[in-house]
């Protein structure tokens, strides 16, 4: 049984986004006492895994979705991954602004995916 393209794309993009979120932001917590170039090298190493998932996700998704739909899908996934990362991993407070941002992105989803 093969998953539908939308699910394959979404799952791969979600996994890739976990890696990219750590590559972009985890060094602020874990490597803040190291020189920036060490953080950059570690981030590049993590980002390699992100690209190994993101490139196939976009290729699979492009078979049925427009580029705009792929991009908005990525943004929705980014927010869905980023908020728990900020709250649980970076231990920052949950803000009501995340809800407002999600509602704005929901509007973008509507306009990009409507027929």
PDB file of N, CA and C in Angstrom, residues 15-94:
ATOM      1  N   UNK A  15       9.584  15.653   8.758  1.00  0.00           N
ATOM      2  CA  UNK A  15      10.855  15.100   9.260  1.00  0.00           C
ATOM      3  C   UNK A  15      12.018  16.020   8.912  1.00  0.00           C
ATOM      4  N   UNK A  16      12.033  16.534   7.692  1.00  0.00           N
ATOM      5  CA  UNK A  16      13.125  17.422   7.290  1.00  0.00           C
ATOM      6  C   UNK A  16      13.107  18.696   8.118  1.00  0.00           C
ATOM      7  N   UNK A  17      11.909  19.174   8.451  1.00  0.00           N
ATOM      8  CA  UNK A  17      11.808  20.403   9.215  1.00  0.00           C
ATOM      9  C   UNK A  17      12.304  20.244  10.641  1.00  0.00           C
ATOM     10  N   UNK A  18      12.152  19.063  11.202  1.00  0.00           N
ATOM     11  CA  UNK A  18      12.708  18.812  12.540  1.00  0.00           C
ATOM     12  C   UNK A  18      14.219  19.009  12.492  1.00  0.00           C
ATOM     13  N   UNK A  19      14.866  18.408  11.493  1.00  0.00           N
ATOM     14  CA  UNK A  19      16.316  18.573  11.357  1.00  0.00           C
ATOM     15  C   UNK A  19      16.688  20.040  11.149  1.00  0.00           C
ATOM     16  N   UNK A  20      15.956  20.735  10.270  1.00  0.00           N
ATOM     17  CA  UNK A  20      16.324  22.108   9.966  1.00  0.00           C
ATOM     18  C   UNK A  20      16.103  23.031  11.158  1.00  0.00           C
ATOM     19  N   UNK A  21      15.064  22.795  11.918  1.00  0.00           N
ATOM     20  CA  UNK A  21      14.821  23.615  13.106  1.00  0.00           C
ATOM     21  C   UNK A  21      15.973  23.456  14.094  1.00  0.00           C
ATOM     22  N   UNK A  22      16.434  22.224  14.276  1.00  0.00           N
ATOM     23  CA  UNK A  22      17.595  22.014  15.151  1.00  0.00           C
ATOM     24  C   UNK A  22      18.849  22.646  14.555  1.00  0.00           C
ATOM     25  N   UNK A  23      19.028  22.538  13.257  1.00  0.00           N
ATOM     26  CA  UNK A  23      20.212  23.121  12.620  1.00  0.00           C
ATOM     27  C   UNK A  23      20.226  24.639  12.783  1.00  0.00           C
ATOM     28  N   UNK A  24      19.090  25.261  12.658  1.00  0.00           N
ATOM     29  CA  UNK A  24      19.017  26.725  12.727  1.00  0.00           C
ATOM     30  C   UNK A  24      19.060  27.283  14.133  1.00  0.00           C
ATOM     31  N   UNK A  25      18.462  26.566  15.105  1.00  0.00           N
ATOM     32  CA  UNK A  25      18.250  27.186  16.410  1.00  0.00           C
ATOM     33  C   UNK A  25      18.864  26.469  17.603  1.00  0.00           C
ATOM     34  N   UNK A  26      19.103  25.164  17.548  1.00  0.00           N
ATOM     35  CA  UNK A  26      19.575  24.445  18.729  1.00  0.00           C
ATOM     36  C   UNK A  26      20.942  24.932  19.195  1.00  0.00           C
ATOM     37  N   UNK A  27      21.752  25.437  18.276  1.00  0.00           N
ATOM     38  CA  UNK A  27      23.080  25.926  18.677  1.00  0.00           C
ATOM     39  C   UNK A  27      22.975  27.119  19.627  1.00  0.00           C
ATOM     40  N   UNK A  28      21.851  27.824  19.605  1.00  0.00           N
ATOM     41  CA  UNK A  28      21.668  28.949  20.530  1.00  0.00           C
ATOM     42  C   UNK A  28      21.612  28.471  21.973  1.00  0.00           C
ATOM     43  N   UNK A  29      21.198  27.231  22.164  1.00  0.00           N
ATOM     44  CA  UNK A  29      21.135  26.651  23.503  1.00  0.00           C
ATOM     45  C   UNK A  29      22.370  25.798  23.792  1.00  0.00           C
ATOM     46  N   UNK A  30      22.767  24.980  22.823  1.00  0.00           N
ATOM     47  CA  UNK A  30      23.797  23.966  23.075  1.00  0.00           C
ATOM     48  C   UNK A  30      25.220  24.423  22.814  1.00  0.00           C
ATOM     49  N   UNK A  31      25.410  25.369  21.919  1.00  0.00           N
ATOM     50  CA  UNK A  31      26.770  25.773  21.543  1.00  0.00           C
ATOM     51  C   UNK A  31      27.010  27.260  21.750  1.00  0.00           C
ATOM     52  N   UNK A  32      26.260  27.875  22.632  1.00  0.00           N
ATOM     53  CA  UNK A  32      26.380  29.325  22.817  1.00  0.00           C
ATOM     54  C   UNK A  32      27.738  29.742  23.368  1.00  0.00           C
ATOM     55  N   UNK A  33      28.458  28.799  23.988  1.00  0.00           N
ATOM     56  CA  UNK A  33      29.779  29.109  24.526  1.00  0.00           C
ATOM     57  C   UNK A  33      30.907  28.792  23.542  1.00  0.00           C
ATOM     58  N   UNK A  34      30.564  28.350  22.342  1.00  0.00           N
ATOM     59  CA  UNK A  34      31.555  27.999  21.313  1.00  0.00           C
ATOM     60  C   UNK A  34      31.621  29.089  20.257  1.00  0.00           C
ATOM     61  N   UNK A  35      32.730  29.144  19.508  1.00  0.00           N
ATOM     62  CA  UNK A  35      32.798  30.114  18.403  1.00  0.00           C
ATOM     63  C   UNK A  35      31.696  29.842  17.369  1.00  0.00           C
ATOM     64  N   UNK A  36      31.283  30.902  16.663  1.00  0.00           N
ATOM     65  CA  UNK A  36      30.188  30.777  15.706  1.00  0.00           C
ATOM     66  C   UNK A  36      30.482  29.766  14.614  1.00  0.00           C
ATOM     67  N   UNK A  37      31.748  29.623  14.221  1.00  0.00           N
ATOM     68  CA  UNK A  37      32.063  28.727  13.103  1.00  0.00           C
ATOM     69  C   UNK A  37      31.891  27.258  13.492  1.00  0.00           C
ATOM     70  N   UNK A  38      32.047  26.938  14.765  1.00  0.00           N
ATOM     71  CA  UNK A  38      31.772  25.568  15.222  1.00  0.00           C
ATOM     72  C   UNK A  38      30.267  25.308  15.143  1.00  0.00           C
ATOM     73  N   UNK A  39      29.477  26.284  15.589  1.00  0.00           N
ATOM     74  CA  UNK A  39      28.024  26.155  15.477  1.00  0.00           C
ATOM     75  C   UNK A  39      27.610  26.012  14.016  1.00  0.00           C
ATOM     76  N   UNK A  40      28.261  26.759  13.125  1.00  0.00           N
ATOM     77  CA  UNK A  40      27.941  26.668  11.696  1.00  0.00           C
ATOM     78  C   UNK A  40      28.266  25.285  11.146  1.00  0.00           C
ATOM     79  N   UNK A  41      29.389  24.726  11.505  1.00  0.00           N
ATOM     80  CA  UNK A  41      29.753  23.392  11.024  1.00  0.00           C
ATOM     81  C   UNK A  41      28.790  22.321  11.541  1.00  0.00           C
ATOM     82  N   UNK A  42      28.442  22.419  12.810  1.00  0.00           N
ATOM     83  CA  UNK A  42      27.481  21.469  13.373  1.00  0.00           C
ATOM     84  C   UNK A  42      26.132  21.623  12.673  1.00  0.00           C
ATOM     85  N   UNK A  43      25.712  22.864  12.459  1.00  0.00           N
ATOM     86  CA  UNK A  43      24.442  23.122  11.780  1.00  0.00           C
ATOM     87  C   UNK A  43      24.452  22.572  10.354  1.00  0.00           C
ATOM     88  N   UNK A  44      25.551  22.740   9.637  1.00  0.00           N
ATOM     89  CA  UNK A  44      25.655  22.191   8.272  1.00  0.00           C
ATOM     90  C   UNK A  44      25.546  20.671   8.291  1.00  0.00           C
ATOM     91  N   UNK A  45      26.150  20.055   9.285  1.00  0.00           N
ATOM     92  CA  UNK A  45      26.060  18.601   9.400  1.00  0.00           C
ATOM     93  C   UNK A  45      24.628  18.137   9.618  1.00  0.00           C
ATOM     94  N   UNK A  46      23.889  18.859  10.458  1.00  0.00           N
ATOM     95  CA  UNK A  46      22.483  18.526  10.693  1.00  0.00           C
ATOM     96  C   UNK A  46      21.654  18.812   9.441  1.00  0.00           C
ATOM     97  N   UNK A  47      21.952  19.920   8.773  1.00  0.00           N
ATOM     98  CA  UNK A  47      21.192  20.313   7.584  1.00  0.00           C
ATOM     99  C   UNK A  47      21.336  19.307   6.448  1.00  0.00           C
ATOM    100  N   UNK A  48      22.430  18.582   6.402  1.00  0.00           N
ATOM    101  CA  UNK A  48      22.587  17.553   5.369  1.00  0.00           C
ATOM    102  C   UNK A  48      21.437  16.551   5.442  1.00  0.00           C
ATOM    103  N   UNK A  49      21.068  16.136   6.651  1.00  0.00           N
ATOM    104  CA  UNK A  49      19.958  15.194   6.814  1.00  0.00           C
ATOM    105  C   UNK A  49      18.639  15.844   6.409  1.00  0.00           C
ATOM    106  N   UNK A  50      18.516  17.137   6.672  1.00  0.00           N
ATOM    107  CA  UNK A  50      17.313  17.856   6.256  1.00  0.00           C
ATOM    108  C   UNK A  50      17.168  17.792   4.739  1.00  0.00           C
ATOM    109  N   UNK A  51      18.233  18.055   4.022  1.00  0.00           N
ATOM    110  CA  UNK A  51      18.177  18.039   2.559  1.00  0.00           C
ATOM    111  C   UNK A  51      17.924  16.644   2.004  1.00  0.00           C
ATOM    112  N   UNK A  52      18.401  15.622   2.693  1.00  0.00           N
ATOM    113  CA  UNK A  52      18.162  14.246   2.240  1.00  0.00           C
ATOM    114  C   UNK A  52      16.675  13.883   2.305  1.00  0.00           C
ATOM    115  N   UNK A  53      15.906  14.608   3.099  1.00  0.00           N
ATOM    116  CA  UNK A  53      14.459  14.396   3.195  1.00  0.00           C
ATOM    117  C   UNK A  53      13.674  15.437   2.397  1.00  0.00           C
ATOM    118  N   UNK A  54      14.156  16.670   2.416  1.00  0.00           N
ATOM    119  CA  UNK A  54      13.433  17.770   1.783  1.00  0.00           C
ATOM    120  C   UNK A  54      13.421  17.656   0.265  1.00  0.00           C
ATOM    121  N   UNK A  55      14.539  17.295  -0.345  1.00  0.00           N
ATOM    122  CA  UNK A  55      14.602  17.203  -1.811  1.00  0.00           C
ATOM    123  C   UNK A  55      13.636  16.141  -2.342  1.00  0.00           C
ATOM    124  N   UNK A  56      13.638  14.905  -1.795  1.00  0.00           N
ATOM    125  CA  UNK A  56      12.640  13.942  -2.275  1.00  0.00           C
ATOM    126  C   UNK A  56      11.204  14.381  -1.974  1.00  0.00           C
ATOM    127  N   UNK A  57      10.989  15.037  -0.841  1.00  0.00           N
ATOM    128  CA  UNK A  57       9.638  15.512  -0.508  1.00  0.00           C
ATOM    129  C   UNK A  57       9.129  16.460  -1.585  1.00  0.00           C
ATOM    130  N   UNK A  58       9.958  17.411  -1.980  1.00  0.00           N
ATOM    131  CA  UNK A  58       9.537  18.371  -3.003  1.00  0.00           C
ATOM    132  C   UNK A  58       9.376  17.713  -4.363  1.00  0.00           C
ATOM    133  N   UNK A  59      10.207  16.752  -4.683  1.00  0.00           N
ATOM    134  CA  UNK A  59      10.066  16.045  -5.966  1.00  0.00           C
ATOM    135  C   UNK A  59       8.772  15.235  -6.004  1.00  0.00           C
ATOM    136  N   UNK A  60       8.479  14.557  -4.901  1.00  0.00           N
ATOM    137  CA  UNK A  60       7.233  13.791  -4.825  1.00  0.00           C
ATOM    138  C   UNK A  60       6.039  14.744  -4.878  1.00  0.00           C
ATOM    139  N   UNK A  61       6.097  15.787  -4.071  1.00  0.00           N
ATOM    140  CA  UNK A  61       4.988  16.740  -4.014  1.00  0.00           C
ATOM    141  C   UNK A  61       4.735  17.452  -5.327  1.00  0.00           C
ATOM    142  N   UNK A  62       5.796  17.756  -6.067  1.00  0.00           N
ATOM    143  CA  UNK A  62       5.652  18.472  -7.339  1.00  0.00           C
ATOM    144  C   UNK A  62       4.906  17.658  -8.387  1.00  0.00           C
ATOM    145  N   UNK A  63       4.756  16.353  -8.151  1.00  0.00           N
ATOM    146  CA  UNK A  63       4.016  15.529  -9.108  1.00  0.00           C
ATOM    147  C   UNK A  63       2.517  15.825  -9.070  1.00  0.00           C
ATOM    148  N   UNK A  64       2.029  16.403  -7.961  1.00  0.00           N
ATOM    149  CA  UNK A  64       0.599  16.714  -7.859  1.00  0.00           C
ATOM    150  C   UNK A  64       0.294  18.106  -7.345  1.00  0.00           C
ATOM    151  N   UNK A  65       1.268  18.779  -6.780  1.00  0.00           N
ATOM    152  CA  UNK A  65       1.048  20.096  -6.184  1.00  0.00           C
ATOM    153  C   UNK A  65       1.808  21.165  -6.956  1.00  0.00           C
ATOM    154  N   UNK A  66       1.283  22.383  -6.918  1.00  0.00           N
ATOM    155  CA  UNK A  66       2.009  23.506  -7.520  1.00  0.00           C
ATOM    156  C   UNK A  66       3.141  23.926  -6.570  1.00  0.00           C
ATOM    157  N   UNK A  67       4.051  24.732  -7.064  1.00  0.00           N
ATOM    158  CA  UNK A  67       5.137  25.225  -6.206  1.00  0.00           C
ATOM    159  C   UNK A  67       4.589  26.069  -5.062  1.00  0.00           C
ATOM    160  N   UNK A  68       3.569  26.855  -5.329  1.00  0.00           N
ATOM    161  CA  UNK A  68       2.964  27.669  -4.274  1.00  0.00           C
ATOM    162  C   UNK A  68       2.349  26.777  -3.193  1.00  0.00           C
ATOM    163  N   UNK A  69       1.690  25.702  -3.615  1.00  0.00           N
ATOM    164  CA  UNK A  69       1.110  24.779  -2.639  1.00  0.00           C
ATOM    165  C   UNK A  69       2.199  24.098  -1.810  1.00  0.00           C
ATOM    166  N   UNK A  70       3.292  23.706  -2.464  1.00  0.00           N
ATOM    167  CA  UNK A  70       4.411  23.109  -1.721  1.00  0.00           C
ATOM    168  C   UNK A  70       4.975  24.089  -0.690  1.00  0.00           C
ATOM    169  N   UNK A  71       5.119  25.337  -1.089  1.00  0.00           N
ATOM    170  CA  UNK A  71       5.698  26.341  -0.193  1.00  0.00           C
ATOM    171  C   UNK A  71       4.795  26.607   1.011  1.00  0.00           C
ATOM    172  N   UNK A  72       3.504  26.763   0.769  1.00  0.00           N
ATOM    173  CA  UNK A  72       2.580  27.007   1.875  1.00  0.00           C
ATOM    174  C   UNK A  72       2.514  25.788   2.788  1.00  0.00           C
ATOM    175  N   UNK A  73       2.538  24.603   2.191  1.00  0.00           N
ATOM    176  CA  UNK A  73       2.561  23.372   2.993  1.00  0.00           C
ATOM    177  C   UNK A  73       3.794  23.368   3.907  1.00  0.00           C
ATOM    178  N   UNK A  74       4.927  23.770   3.367  1.00  0.00           N
ATOM    179  CA  UNK A  74       6.161  23.841   4.153  1.00  0.00           C
ATOM    180  C   UNK A  74       6.022  24.840   5.295  1.00  0.00           C
ATOM    181  N   UNK A  75       5.401  25.971   5.029  1.00  0.00           N
ATOM    182  CA  UNK A  75       5.246  26.992   6.072  1.00  0.00           C
ATOM    183  C   UNK A  75       4.336  26.515   7.200  1.00  0.00           C
ATOM    184  N   UNK A  76       3.274  25.813   6.854  1.00  0.00           N
ATOM    185  CA  UNK A  76       2.385  25.247   7.876  1.00  0.00           C
ATOM    186  C   UNK A  76       3.158  24.254   8.738  1.00  0.00           C
ATOM    187  N   UNK A  77       3.909  23.389   8.088  1.00  0.00           N
ATOM    188  CA  UNK A  77       4.705  22.394   8.805  1.00  0.00           C
ATOM    189  C   UNK A  77       5.766  23.067   9.656  1.00  0.00           C
ATOM    190  N   UNK A  78       6.386  24.117   9.125  1.00  0.00           N
ATOM    191  CA  UNK A  78       7.404  24.845   9.879  1.00  0.00           C
ATOM    192  C   UNK A  78       6.843  25.366  11.194  1.00  0.00           C
ATOM    193  N   UNK A  79       5.678  25.988  11.144  1.00  0.00           N
ATOM    194  CA  UNK A  79       5.078  26.513  12.369  1.00  0.00           C
ATOM    195  C   UNK A  79       4.681  25.381  13.318  1.00  0.00           C
ATOM    196  N   UNK A  80       4.171  24.292  12.762  1.00  0.00           N
ATOM    197  CA  UNK A  80       3.760  23.152  13.589  1.00  0.00           C
ATOM    198  C   UNK A  80       4.957  22.504  14.294  1.00  0.00           C
ATOM    199  N   UNK A  81       6.115  22.553  13.682  1.00  0.00           N
ATOM    200  CA  UNK A  81       7.337  22.006  14.298  1.00  0.00           C
ATOM    201  C   UNK A  81       7.983  23.040  15.217  1.00  0.00           C
ATOM    202  N   UNK A  82       7.989  24.306  14.781  1.00  0.00           N
ATOM    203  CA  UNK A  82       8.702  25.351  15.513  1.00  0.00           C
ATOM    204  C   UNK A  82       8.098  25.630  16.892  1.00  0.00           C
ATOM    205  N   UNK A  83       6.782  25.699  16.978  1.00  0.00           N
ATOM    206  CA  UNK A  83       6.156  26.055  18.260  1.00  0.00           C
ATOM    207  C   UNK A  83       6.490  25.031  19.349  1.00  0.00           C
ATOM    208  N   UNK A  84       6.296  23.723  19.124  1.00  0.00           N
ATOM    209  CA  UNK A  84       6.704  22.774  20.176  1.00  0.00           C
ATOM    210  C   UNK A  84       8.216  22.827  20.473  1.00  0.00           C
ATOM    211  N   UNK A  85       9.021  23.060  19.446  1.00  0.00           N
ATOM    212  CA  UNK A  85      10.470  23.175  19.647  1.00  0.00           C
ATOM    213  C   UNK A  85      10.774  24.333  20.601  1.00  0.00           C
ATOM    214  N   UNK A  86      10.172  25.483  20.349  1.00  0.00           N
ATOM    215  CA  UNK A  86      10.418  26.665  21.183  1.00  0.00           C
ATOM    216  C   UNK A  86       9.961  26.423  22.613  1.00  0.00           C
ATOM    217  N   UNK A  87       8.794  25.822  22.767  1.00  0.00           N
ATOM    218  CA  UNK A  87       8.217  25.638  24.100  1.00  0.00           C
ATOM    219  C   UNK A  87       8.935  24.536  24.874  1.00  0.00           C
ATOM    220  N   UNK A  88       9.114  23.372  24.248  1.00  0.00           N
ATOM    221  CA  UNK A  88       9.637  22.218  24.988  1.00  0.00           C
ATOM    222  C   UNK A  88      11.160  22.126  24.988  1.00  0.00           C
ATOM    223  N   UNK A  89      11.798  22.425  23.868  1.00  0.00           N
ATOM    224  CA  UNK A  89      13.251  22.272  23.801  1.00  0.00           C
ATOM    225  C   UNK A  89      13.977  23.545  24.255  1.00  0.00           C
ATOM    226  N   UNK A  90      13.529  24.687  23.744  1.00  0.00           N
ATOM    227  CA  UNK A  90      14.186  25.947  24.105  1.00  0.00           C
ATOM    228  C   UNK A  90      13.626  26.526  25.404  1.00  0.00           C
ATOM    229  N   UNK A  91      12.540  25.931  25.903  1.00  0.00           N
ATOM    230  CA  UNK A  91      11.921  26.307  27.180  1.00  0.00           C
ATOM    231  C   UNK A  91      11.533  27.791  27.240  1.00  0.00           C
ATOM    232  N   UNK A  92      10.921  28.251  26.151  1.00  0.00           N
ATOM    233  CA  UNK A  92      10.386  29.609  26.112  1.00  0.00           C
ATOM    234  C   UNK A  92       8.867  29.523  26.244  1.00  0.00           C
ATOM    235  N   UNK A  93       8.250  30.579  26.728  1.00  0.00           N
ATOM    236  CA  UNK A  93       6.799  30.505  26.963  1.00  0.00           C
ATOM    237  C   UNK A  93       5.999  30.439  25.659  1.00  0.00           C
ATOM    238  N   UNK A  94       4.868  29.752  25.737  1.00  0.00           N
ATOM    239  CA  UNK A  94       3.918  29.711  24.633  1.00  0.00           C
ATOM    240  C   UNK A  94       3.236  31.074  24.564  1.00  0.00           C
TER     241      UNK A  94
END
